[in-house]
Coordinates of C-alpha atoms in Angstrom, one line a residue:
Chain A
X164 CA 1.1 -36.5 10.6
X165 CA 0.0 -36.7 6.9
X166 CA 2.4 -38.1 4.3
X167 CA 4.3 -35.4 2.4
X168 CA 2.9 -36.8 -0.9
X169 CA 1.2 -33.5 -1.8
X170 CA 4.6 -31.6 -1.7
X171 CA 6.1 -34.0 -4.2
X172 CA 4.0 -33.3 -7.3
X173 CA 1.5 -30.7 -8.4
X174 CA -2.1 -32.0 -8.6
X175 CA -2.5 -33.2 -12.2
X176 CA -6.2 -32.2 -12.4
X177 CA -5.4 -28.5 -12.0
X178 CA -5.2 -26.5 -15.2
X179 CA -3.2 -23.3 -15.5
X180 CA -6.4 -21.3 -15.3
X181 CA -7.6 -23.2 -12.2
X182 CA -4.3 -22.5 -10.5
X183 CA -4.5 -18.8 -11.4
X184 CA -8.1 -18.7 -10.1
X185 CA -7.2 -20.4 -6.8
X186 CA -4.2 -18.1 -6.3
X187 CA -6.3 -15.0 -7.1
X188 CA -9.0 -16.2 -4.6
X189 CA -6.4 -16.6 -1.8
X190 CA -4.5 -13.4 -2.6
X191 CA -6.2 -11.4 0.1
X192 CA -5.7 -14.1 2.7
X193 CA -2.0 -14.2 1.9
X194 CA -1.7 -10.5 2.1
X195 CA -3.3 -10.7 5.6
X196 CA -0.8 -13.4 6.5
X197 CA 2.1 -11.3 5.3
X198 CA 1.0 -8.2 7.2
X199 CA -0.2 -10.0 10.3
X200 CA 1.0 -8.7 13.7
X201 CA -0.7 -11.4 15.7
X202 CA 1.5 -13.6 17.9
X203 CA 2.9 -16.7 16.2
X204 CA 1.7 -20.2 16.7
X205 CA 4.8 -21.7 18.2
X206 CA 3.5 -25.2 18.4
X207 CA 2.5 -25.5 14.7
X208 CA 5.7 -23.7 13.6
X209 CA 7.9 -26.1 15.7
X210 CA 6.0 -29.2 14.5
X211 CA 6.2 -28.1 10.9
X212 CA 9.9 -27.3 11.0
X213 CA 10.7 -30.6 12.6
X214 CA 8.8 -32.3 9.8
X215 CA 10.7 -30.3 7.1
X216 CA 14.0 -31.4 8.7
X217 CA 12.9 -35.1 8.8
X218 CA 11.9 -34.9 5.1
X219 CA 15.2 -33.2 4.2
X220 CA 17.5 -35.4 6.3
X221 CA 15.8 -38.5 7.6
X222 CA 18.8 -39.9 9.4
X223 CA 19.9 -36.7 11.2
X224 CA 19.0 -35.8 14.8
X225 CA 16.2 -33.3 15.2
X226 CA 17.4 -29.7 15.3
X227 CA 17.5 -27.5 18.4
X228 CA 14.8 -24.9 18.2
X229 CA 15.6 -21.4 19.1
X230 CA 13.1 -18.5 19.2
X231 CA 14.1 -14.9 18.7
X232 CA 11.9 -11.8 18.9
X233 CA 13.0 -10.1 15.7
X234 CA 15.1 -10.6 12.5
X235 CA 17.8 -8.4 14.2
X236 CA 18.0 -10.6 17.3
X237 CA 18.1 -13.7 15.0
X238 CA 20.7 -12.3 12.7
X239 CA 22.9 -11.4 15.7
X240 CA 22.5 -14.9 17.1
X241 CA 23.4 -16.4 13.7
X242 CA 26.6 -14.3 13.7
X243 CA 27.6 -14.9 17.3
X244 CA 26.7 -18.6 17.7
X245 CA 27.8 -20.2 14.5
X246 CA 29.3 -23.2 16.3
X247 CA 26.1 -24.0 18.1
X248 CA 24.0 -23.7 14.9
X249 CA 26.3 -25.6 12.5
X250 CA 26.4 -25.1 8.7
X251 CA 23.6 -23.3 6.9
X252 CA 20.9 -25.8 5.8
X253 CA 18.4 -23.7 3.9
X254 CA 19.1 -25.3 0.6
X255 CA 18.1 -28.8 1.8
X256 CA 15.3 -27.8 4.3
X257 CA 13.6 -25.2 2.1
X258 CA 15.1 -24.3 -1.3
X259 CA 15.0 -27.8 -2.7
X260 CA 11.2 -28.0 -2.1
X261 CA 10.8 -24.6 -3.6
X262 CA 12.9 -25.2 -6.7
X263 CA 11.4 -28.7 -7.2
X264 CA 7.9 -27.4 -7.1
X265 CA 8.7 -24.6 -9.5
X266 CA 10.5 -26.9 -11.9
X267 CA 7.6 -29.4 -11.9
X268 CA 5.1 -26.8 -12.5
X269 CA 7.2 -25.2 -15.3
X270 CA 7.6 -28.6 -16.9
X271 CA 4.0 -29.5 -16.7
X272 CA 2.6 -26.1 -18.0
X273 CA 5.3 -25.3 -20.5
X274 CA 7.5 -22.2 -20.3
X275 CA 4.9 -19.8 -21.7
X276 CA 2.0 -20.9 -19.6
X277 CA 4.2 -21.1 -16.6
X278 CA 5.3 -17.5 -17.1
X279 CA 1.7 -16.4 -17.3
X280 CA 0.6 -18.4 -14.2
X281 CA 3.6 -17.2 -12.2
X282 CA 2.9 -13.5 -13.1
X283 CA -0.8 -13.8 -12.5
X284 CA -0.4 -15.6 -9.2
X285 CA 2.6 -13.7 -7.8
X286 CA 2.7 -10.4 -9.6
X287 CA 0.7 -8.3 -7.2
X288 CA 2.2 -8.9 -3.8
X289 CA 5.8 -9.3 -4.9
X290 CA 6.9 -5.7 -5.0
X291 CA 5.5 -5.0 -1.5
X292 CA 7.1 -8.2 -0.1
X293 CA 10.5 -7.5 -1.6
X294 CA 10.5 -3.9 -0.4
X295 CA 9.7 -5.1 3.2
X296 CA 12.5 -7.7 3.1
X297 CA 15.0 -5.1 1.8
X298 CA 14.0 -2.5 4.4
X299 CA 14.2 -5.0 7.2
X300 CA 17.6 -6.3 6.0
X301 CA 18.9 -2.7 5.8
X302 CA 17.5 -1.9 9.2
X303 CA 19.3 -4.9 10.7
X304 CA 22.6 -3.8 9.1
X305 CA 22.2 -0.3 10.3
X306 CA 22.3 -1.4 13.9
X307 CA 26.0 -1.6 13.5
X308 CA 28.2 1.5 13.1
X309 CA 28.8 2.2 9.4
X310 CA 32.6 2.0 10.1
X311 CA 32.4 -1.5 11.5
X312 CA 32.4 -3.1 8.0
X313 CA 33.3 -6.6 9.2
X314 CA 30.3 -6.8 11.6
X315 CA 28.0 -5.4 8.9
X316 CA 29.3 -7.9 6.4
X317 CA 28.7 -10.7 8.9
X318 CA 25.1 -9.6 9.5
X319 CA 24.6 -9.3 5.7
X320 CA 25.8 -12.9 5.3
X321 CA 23.5 -14.1 8.1
X322 CA 20.6 -12.4 6.4
X323 CA 21.2 -14.3 3.2
X324 CA 20.5 -17.6 5.0
X325 CA 17.0 -16.5 6.1
X326 CA 13.7 -17.9 4.9
X327 CA 11.3 -14.9 4.8
X328 CA 8.3 -16.9 6.0
X329 CA 5.2 -14.7 5.8
X330 CA 7.0 -12.4 3.3
X331 CA 7.1 -15.3 0.8
X332 CA 3.4 -14.6 0.5
X333 CA 3.7 -13.5 -3.1
X334 CA 4.7 -16.9 -4.3
X335 CA 3.1 -19.2 -1.8
X336 CA -0.4 -18.8 -3.2
X337 CA 0.9 -20.4 -6.4
X338 CA 2.4 -23.3 -4.6
X339 CA -0.6 -23.8 -2.5
X340 CA -3.0 -23.5 -5.5
X341 CA -1.0 -26.2 -7.2
X342 CA -1.1 -28.4 -4.0
X343 CA 2.7 -28.1 -3.4
X344 CA 5.0 -27.0 -0.6
X345 CA 2.3 -27.1 2.0
X346 CA 4.7 -27.2 4.9
X347 CA 6.4 -24.0 3.7
X348 CA 2.9 -22.4 3.6
X349 CA 2.2 -23.6 7.1
X350 CA 5.5 -22.1 8.3
X351 CA 4.5 -18.8 6.7
X352 CA 1.2 -18.9 8.6
X353 CA 2.7 -19.7 11.9
X354 CA 6.0 -17.9 12.4
X355 CA 8.1 -15.0 11.1
X356 CA 11.4 -15.3 9.4
X357 CA 13.4 -18.4 10.1
X358 CA 17.0 -19.7 9.7
X359 CA 17.6 -23.4 9.1
X360 CA 21.1 -24.7 10.2
X361 CA 22.4 -28.2 10.6
X362 CA 22.1 -28.4 14.4
X363 CA 19.5 -25.8 15.1
X364 CA 16.8 -23.7 13.5
X365 CA 16.2 -20.1 14.5
X366 CA 12.6 -19.0 14.4
X367 CA 11.3 -15.5 14.9
X368 CA 8.2 -13.8 16.2
X369 CA 6.0 -11.6 14.0
X370 CA 6.2 -7.8 14.3
X371 CA 4.0 -6.0 16.9
X372 CA 3.2 -3.3 14.4
X373 CA 3.3 -3.1 10.6
X374 CA 1.7 0.0 9.1
X375 CA 1.3 0.9 5.4
X376 CA -0.2 3.9 3.7
X377 CA -2.9 3.7 0.9
X378 CA -0.1 3.0 -1.6
X379 CA 1.4 0.1 0.4
X380 CA 4.4 2.1 1.6
X381 CA 5.7 1.8 5.2
X382 CA 4.1 4.8 6.8
X383 CA 3.4 6.0 10.3
X384 CA 3.8 9.4 12.0
X385 CA 3.1 8.5 15.6
X386 CA 5.8 5.9 16.1
X387 CA 7.6 3.2 14.1
X388 CA 5.9 1.8 11.0
X389 CA 7.4 -1.6 11.8
X390 CA 8.2 -2.7 15.3
X391 CA 9.2 -6.0 16.9
X392 CA 8.9 -6.9 20.6
X393 CA 12.7 -6.6 21.3
X394 CA 12.7 -2.9 20.2
X395 CA 13.9 -3.5 16.7
X396 CA 11.9 -0.9 14.7
X397 CA 11.8 1.0 11.4
X398 CA 10.4 4.5 11.2
X399 CA 9.0 5.5 7.8
X400 CA 7.0 8.3 6.2
X401 CA 5.3 7.3 3.0
X402 CA 8.0 4.8 2.3
X403 CA 10.9 7.2 3.1
X404 CA 13.1 5.7 5.8
X405 CA 13.5 8.0 8.9
X406 CA 16.1 7.9 11.6
X407 CA 14.6 6.8 14.9
X408 CA 15.6 10.2 16.2
X409 CA 13.5 12.0 13.6
X410 CA 10.7 9.4 13.8
X411 CA 10.3 10.4 17.5
X412 CA 10.5 14.1 16.7
X413 CA 7.9 13.7 14.0
X414 CA 5.5 12.0 16.5
X415 CA 5.9 15.1 18.7
X416 CA 5.5 17.7 16.0
X417 CA 4.3 21.2 17.1
X418 CA 4.0 24.4 15.0
X419 CA 7.2 25.6 16.8
X420 CA 9.2 22.5 15.9
X421 CA 8.0 22.8 12.3
X422 CA 9.4 26.3 12.1
X423 CA 12.6 25.3 13.8
X424 CA 13.4 22.5 11.4
X425 CA 16.0 23.6 8.9
X426 CA 15.8 20.6 6.5
X427 CA 12.9 21.4 4.0
X428 CA 12.2 17.7 3.3
X429 CA 11.8 16.9 7.0
X430 CA 9.8 20.1 7.6
X431 CA 7.4 19.1 4.9
X432 CA 6.9 15.7 6.5
X433 CA 6.2 17.4 9.8
X434 CA 3.6 19.7 8.2
X435 CA 2.0 16.8 6.5
X436 CA 1.9 14.8 9.7
X437 CA 0.6 17.7 11.8
X438 CA -1.8 18.4 8.8
X439 CA -1.4 21.7 7.0
X440 CA -4.9 22.6 8.1
X441 CA -4.0 22.5 11.8
X442 CA -0.7 24.2 11.2
X443 CA -2.5 26.9 9.3
X444 CA -5.0 27.5 12.1
X445 CA -2.3 27.6 14.8
X446 CA 0.3 29.7 13.1
X447 CA -1.4 33.0 12.3
X448 CA -2.2 32.3 8.7
X449 CA -3.1 35.3 6.5
X450 CA -6.5 35.3 4.7
X451 CA -5.7 36.2 1.1
X452 CA -9.0 36.3 -0.7
X453 CA -12.6 35.1 -0.6
X454 CA -15.2 34.3 -3.2
X455 CA -18.1 32.0 -3.9
X456 CA -15.8 28.9 -4.0
X457 CA -14.4 29.6 -0.5
X458 CA -11.6 31.3 1.3
X459 CA -7.8 31.4 0.5
X460 CA -5.2 31.2 3.2
X461 CA -1.4 31.6 3.2
X462 CA 1.4 30.8 5.7
X463 CA 4.9 32.0 4.9
X464 CA 7.5 29.3 5.5
X465 CA 10.8 31.3 5.2
X466 CA 13.1 29.9 2.6
X467 CA 10.6 27.1 1.8
X468 CA 7.5 27.5 -0.4
X469 CA 4.5 29.1 1.4
X470 CA 1.6 26.9 2.4
X471 CA -1.6 28.0 0.5
X472 CA -4.9 26.4 1.2
X473 CA -8.5 26.9 0.2
X474 CA -11.1 26.7 2.9
X475 CA -14.3 25.3 1.4
X476 CA -17.7 24.5 2.7
X477 CA -19.2 21.1 1.8
X478 CA -22.3 21.6 -0.4
X479 CA -24.2 18.8 1.3
X480 CA -25.3 19.2 4.9
X481 CA -24.3 16.7 7.6
X482 CA -27.1 14.7 9.2
X483 CA -27.3 17.4 12.0
X484 CA -27.9 20.1 9.4
X485 CA -24.5 21.7 9.7
X486 CA -22.0 22.1 6.8
X487 CA -18.5 20.6 7.0
X488 CA -15.6 22.9 6.4
X489 CA -12.5 21.4 4.9
X490 CA -9.1 22.6 3.7
X491 CA -7.3 21.7 0.5
X492 CA -3.7 22.6 -0.1
X493 CA -3.1 24.2 -3.5
X494 CA 0.0 25.4 -5.4
X495 CA 1.6 28.4 -3.6
X496 CA 1.0 30.8 -6.6
X497 CA -2.8 30.4 -6.4
X498 CA -4.5 33.8 -6.3
X499 CA -8.2 33.1 -5.7
X500 CA -10.2 30.5 -3.9
X501 CA -12.0 29.6 -7.1
X502 CA -8.7 29.2 -8.9
X503 CA -7.6 26.9 -6.1
X504 CA -10.7 24.7 -6.3
X505 CA -10.5 24.6 -10.1
X506 CA -6.8 23.5 -9.7
X507 CA -7.9 20.6 -7.5
X508 CA -9.8 19.3 -10.6
X509 CA -7.1 20.1 -13.0
X510 CA -8.9 23.1 -14.5
X511 CA -8.3 26.9 -14.7
X512 CA -10.6 29.3 -12.9
X513 CA -12.4 30.1 -16.2
X514 CA -12.9 26.5 -17.1
X515 CA -14.4 25.6 -13.7
X516 CA -18.1 26.2 -14.0
X517 CA -20.2 23.5 -12.2
X518 CA -23.8 23.5 -13.2
X519 CA -24.8 21.6 -10.1
X520 CA -22.9 20.8 -6.9
X521 CA -23.9 18.5 -4.1
Chain B
X219 CA -20.0 20.1 -15.6
X220 CA -21.4 18.5 -12.4
X221 CA -19.7 18.2 -9.0
X222 CA -20.5 15.7 -6.3
X223 CA -18.1 16.1 -3.4
X224 CA -14.6 15.2 -4.6
X225 CA -15.7 14.0 -8.0
X226 CA -16.2 16.3 -11.1
X227 CA -18.1 15.0 -14.0
X228 CA -17.4 16.9 -17.2
X229 CA -19.4 16.4 -20.5
X230 CA -17.0 15.8 -23.4
X231 CA -17.2 14.8 -27.0
X232 CA -16.4 11.2 -28.0
X233 CA -13.2 12.5 -29.7
X234 CA -11.9 13.7 -26.3
X235 CA -11.7 10.2 -25.0
X236 CA -8.0 9.2 -25.3
X237 CA -7.1 6.4 -27.6
X238 CA -5.6 4.1 -24.9
X239 CA -8.7 4.4 -22.8
X240 CA -10.9 3.5 -25.7
X241 CA -8.7 0.6 -26.7
X242 CA -8.6 -0.8 -23.2
X243 CA -12.4 -0.9 -23.5
X244 CA -15.2 -0.5 -20.8
X245 CA -15.1 -2.3 -17.5
X246 CA -17.1 -5.4 -17.6
X247 CA -20.0 -5.3 -15.1
X248 CA -22.9 -7.4 -14.2
X249 CA -26.5 -6.3 -15.2
X250 CA -27.8 -3.5 -12.9
X251 CA -24.4 -3.3 -11.2
X252 CA -23.7 0.4 -10.7
X253 CA -20.5 2.0 -12.0
X254 CA -18.4 3.1 -9.1
X255 CA -16.6 6.3 -9.9
X256 CA -14.7 6.7 -6.6
X257 CA -14.6 4.9 -3.3
X258 CA -14.4 7.0 -0.1
X259 CA -11.2 6.4 1.8
X260 CA -12.5 6.8 5.3
X261 CA -16.3 6.2 5.0
X262 CA -16.4 3.4 2.4
X263 CA -19.2 5.4 0.7
X264 CA -18.9 5.4 -3.1
X265 CA -19.8 7.9 -5.8
X266 CA -21.8 5.6 -8.0
X267 CA -23.2 6.1 -11.5
X268 CA -26.5 4.6 -12.4
X269 CA -27.3 4.5 -16.1
X270 CA -30.8 4.9 -17.3
X271 CA -32.2 1.4 -18.2
X272 CA -28.8 0.1 -17.4
X273 CA -27.4 1.3 -20.7
X274 CA -24.0 2.7 -20.2
X275 CA -20.2 2.0 -20.1
X276 CA -17.5 2.9 -17.6
X277 CA -13.9 3.3 -18.9
X278 CA -11.6 3.1 -15.8
X279 CA -8.8 5.6 -15.4
X280 CA -5.5 4.1 -16.7
X281 CA -3.7 5.6 -13.6
X282 CA -4.6 7.5 -10.4
X283 CA -3.6 10.8 -11.9
X284 CA -5.7 10.4 -15.0
X285 CA -9.5 10.8 -15.5
X286 CA -11.9 7.9 -16.1
X287 CA -14.7 8.2 -18.8
X288 CA -18.3 7.2 -18.9
X289 CA -20.7 6.8 -21.8
X290 CA -24.4 7.2 -21.1
X291 CA -26.5 6.8 -24.2
X292 CA -29.7 7.4 -22.3
X293 CA -28.4 9.6 -19.5
X294 CA -28.3 8.6 -15.8
X295 CA -27.6 9.9 -12.3
X296 CA -24.7 10.0 -9.8
X297 CA -25.6 8.9 -6.3
X298 CA -23.7 9.0 -3.0
X299 CA -24.8 8.3 0.6
X300 CA -23.8 11.7 1.8
X301 CA -24.4 13.9 -1.2
X302 CA -27.5 14.8 -3.2
X303 CA -28.2 12.8 -6.4
X304 CA -27.3 14.6 -9.6
X305 CA -29.2 13.7 -12.9
X306 CA -27.0 13.5 -16.0
X307 CA -28.0 14.0 -19.6
X308 CA -26.9 11.5 -22.3
X309 CA -23.4 11.5 -23.8
X310 CA -19.8 11.1 -22.9
X311 CA -18.3 12.3 -19.6
X312 CA -14.9 12.7 -18.1
X313 CA -14.7 11.8 -14.4
X314 CA -12.0 13.9 -12.5
X315 CA -11.0 13.0 -9.0
X316 CA -10.2 16.0 -6.8
X317 CA -6.5 16.3 -6.0
X318 CA -4.5 18.2 -3.4
X319 CA -1.2 19.9 -3.8
X320 CA 1.9 18.4 -2.3
X321 CA 5.3 20.1 -2.4
X322 CA 7.3 18.8 -5.3
X323 CA 9.9 17.2 -3.1
X324 CA 7.3 14.6 -1.9
X325 CA 4.8 14.2 -4.8
X326 CA 3.2 16.9 -6.9
X327 CA -0.3 16.0 -5.8
X328 CA -2.5 13.3 -4.3
X329 CA -6.1 12.2 -4.8
X330 CA -8.6 13.4 -2.2
X331 CA -11.2 10.9 -1.0
X332 CA -14.2 11.8 1.2

């Protein structure tokens, strides 16, 4: 095993700009590490965590290694088996390396430069990572009845002792670019969250599924957006947490179940998941109007606002010579297809006068 | 105005370019690198603008819901793998992405990508 010299001090030849450049170049890699759903590398994780323990407490016995399938399973074990695990040891095993690296870098670069480097290296992934951590922690707590405050509090305390492993991906590029905290980087690459205690370390698997929408929000309509192998899962629609019950109902949406849903917010998610276009086709929509821009359709939704869509024909033919038809949802007060298409470009019907369309 | 799929290109006067867009300045690009107006979500195909003799500037949109701007002193053309090429005269243009209505409770609209 290599000496831990590189974790002791930042490489002096690296300038602030070089650190930023390296961190930027590895950003995509770290994003992929954070969102990975591949199975973990138990051997590397166990070897690395043993080394972290030896570095932190050279005279102590090696820790027992316990694997769990999810943060929920791990947090429960932490609550239930406190005697077996011993006192929390995150400060010595992980936080000290983290804080020392940060302090050395801050000292070497000066406060202003350090702030710039920190922001440039960590700014982009940080909001996503902290959202995921918060959502998982909330999901763990929610597995206990809201009335059982003592058990919820115990789980919350257990969660505060966790190292978020791959979800530290916002900050690890900076450490790695500066040649520091390499073992923490290796842990992030090879396991999920982990809990260091005096006698034992609890390691977890990665999720089986982790799905985001185009705006990096947890999002999936056909099952959980985040799922672990023990069944711990989070349902989410464009970042909005859903109960498992509604998550399952959303996956099985039909035109009938859309109409039967009384909650407008949930009904809108169901329409969006089913796609307004399909819902329109299957629920007897009324054609309102037709002009050179396309055809306007409307479906009444009872107390909720009506679904109004323009059906337009693509101007460019497909390779087989046919023209694609597509539907765009427009505001419910739209009166003509042309006004609808104009709205999709932020214009009024009179303003929308394309000279050429392809 | 010119439309290529989900992108509308509207001729504007230079005065119509918002102050913050002009202050932010054009996007740096390498010589002969085309200006990408919009990337397709599913196909990966892009609406790209090619400036005549490579003379032109692209001012990116400050946010997803705002338009981008383009200055073509010698004109140019918009190209896309699936849509016909459209020649453009010289001048300033506003580039508007097509949006779709979403009920207010979720978001007021989202950008369409073909």
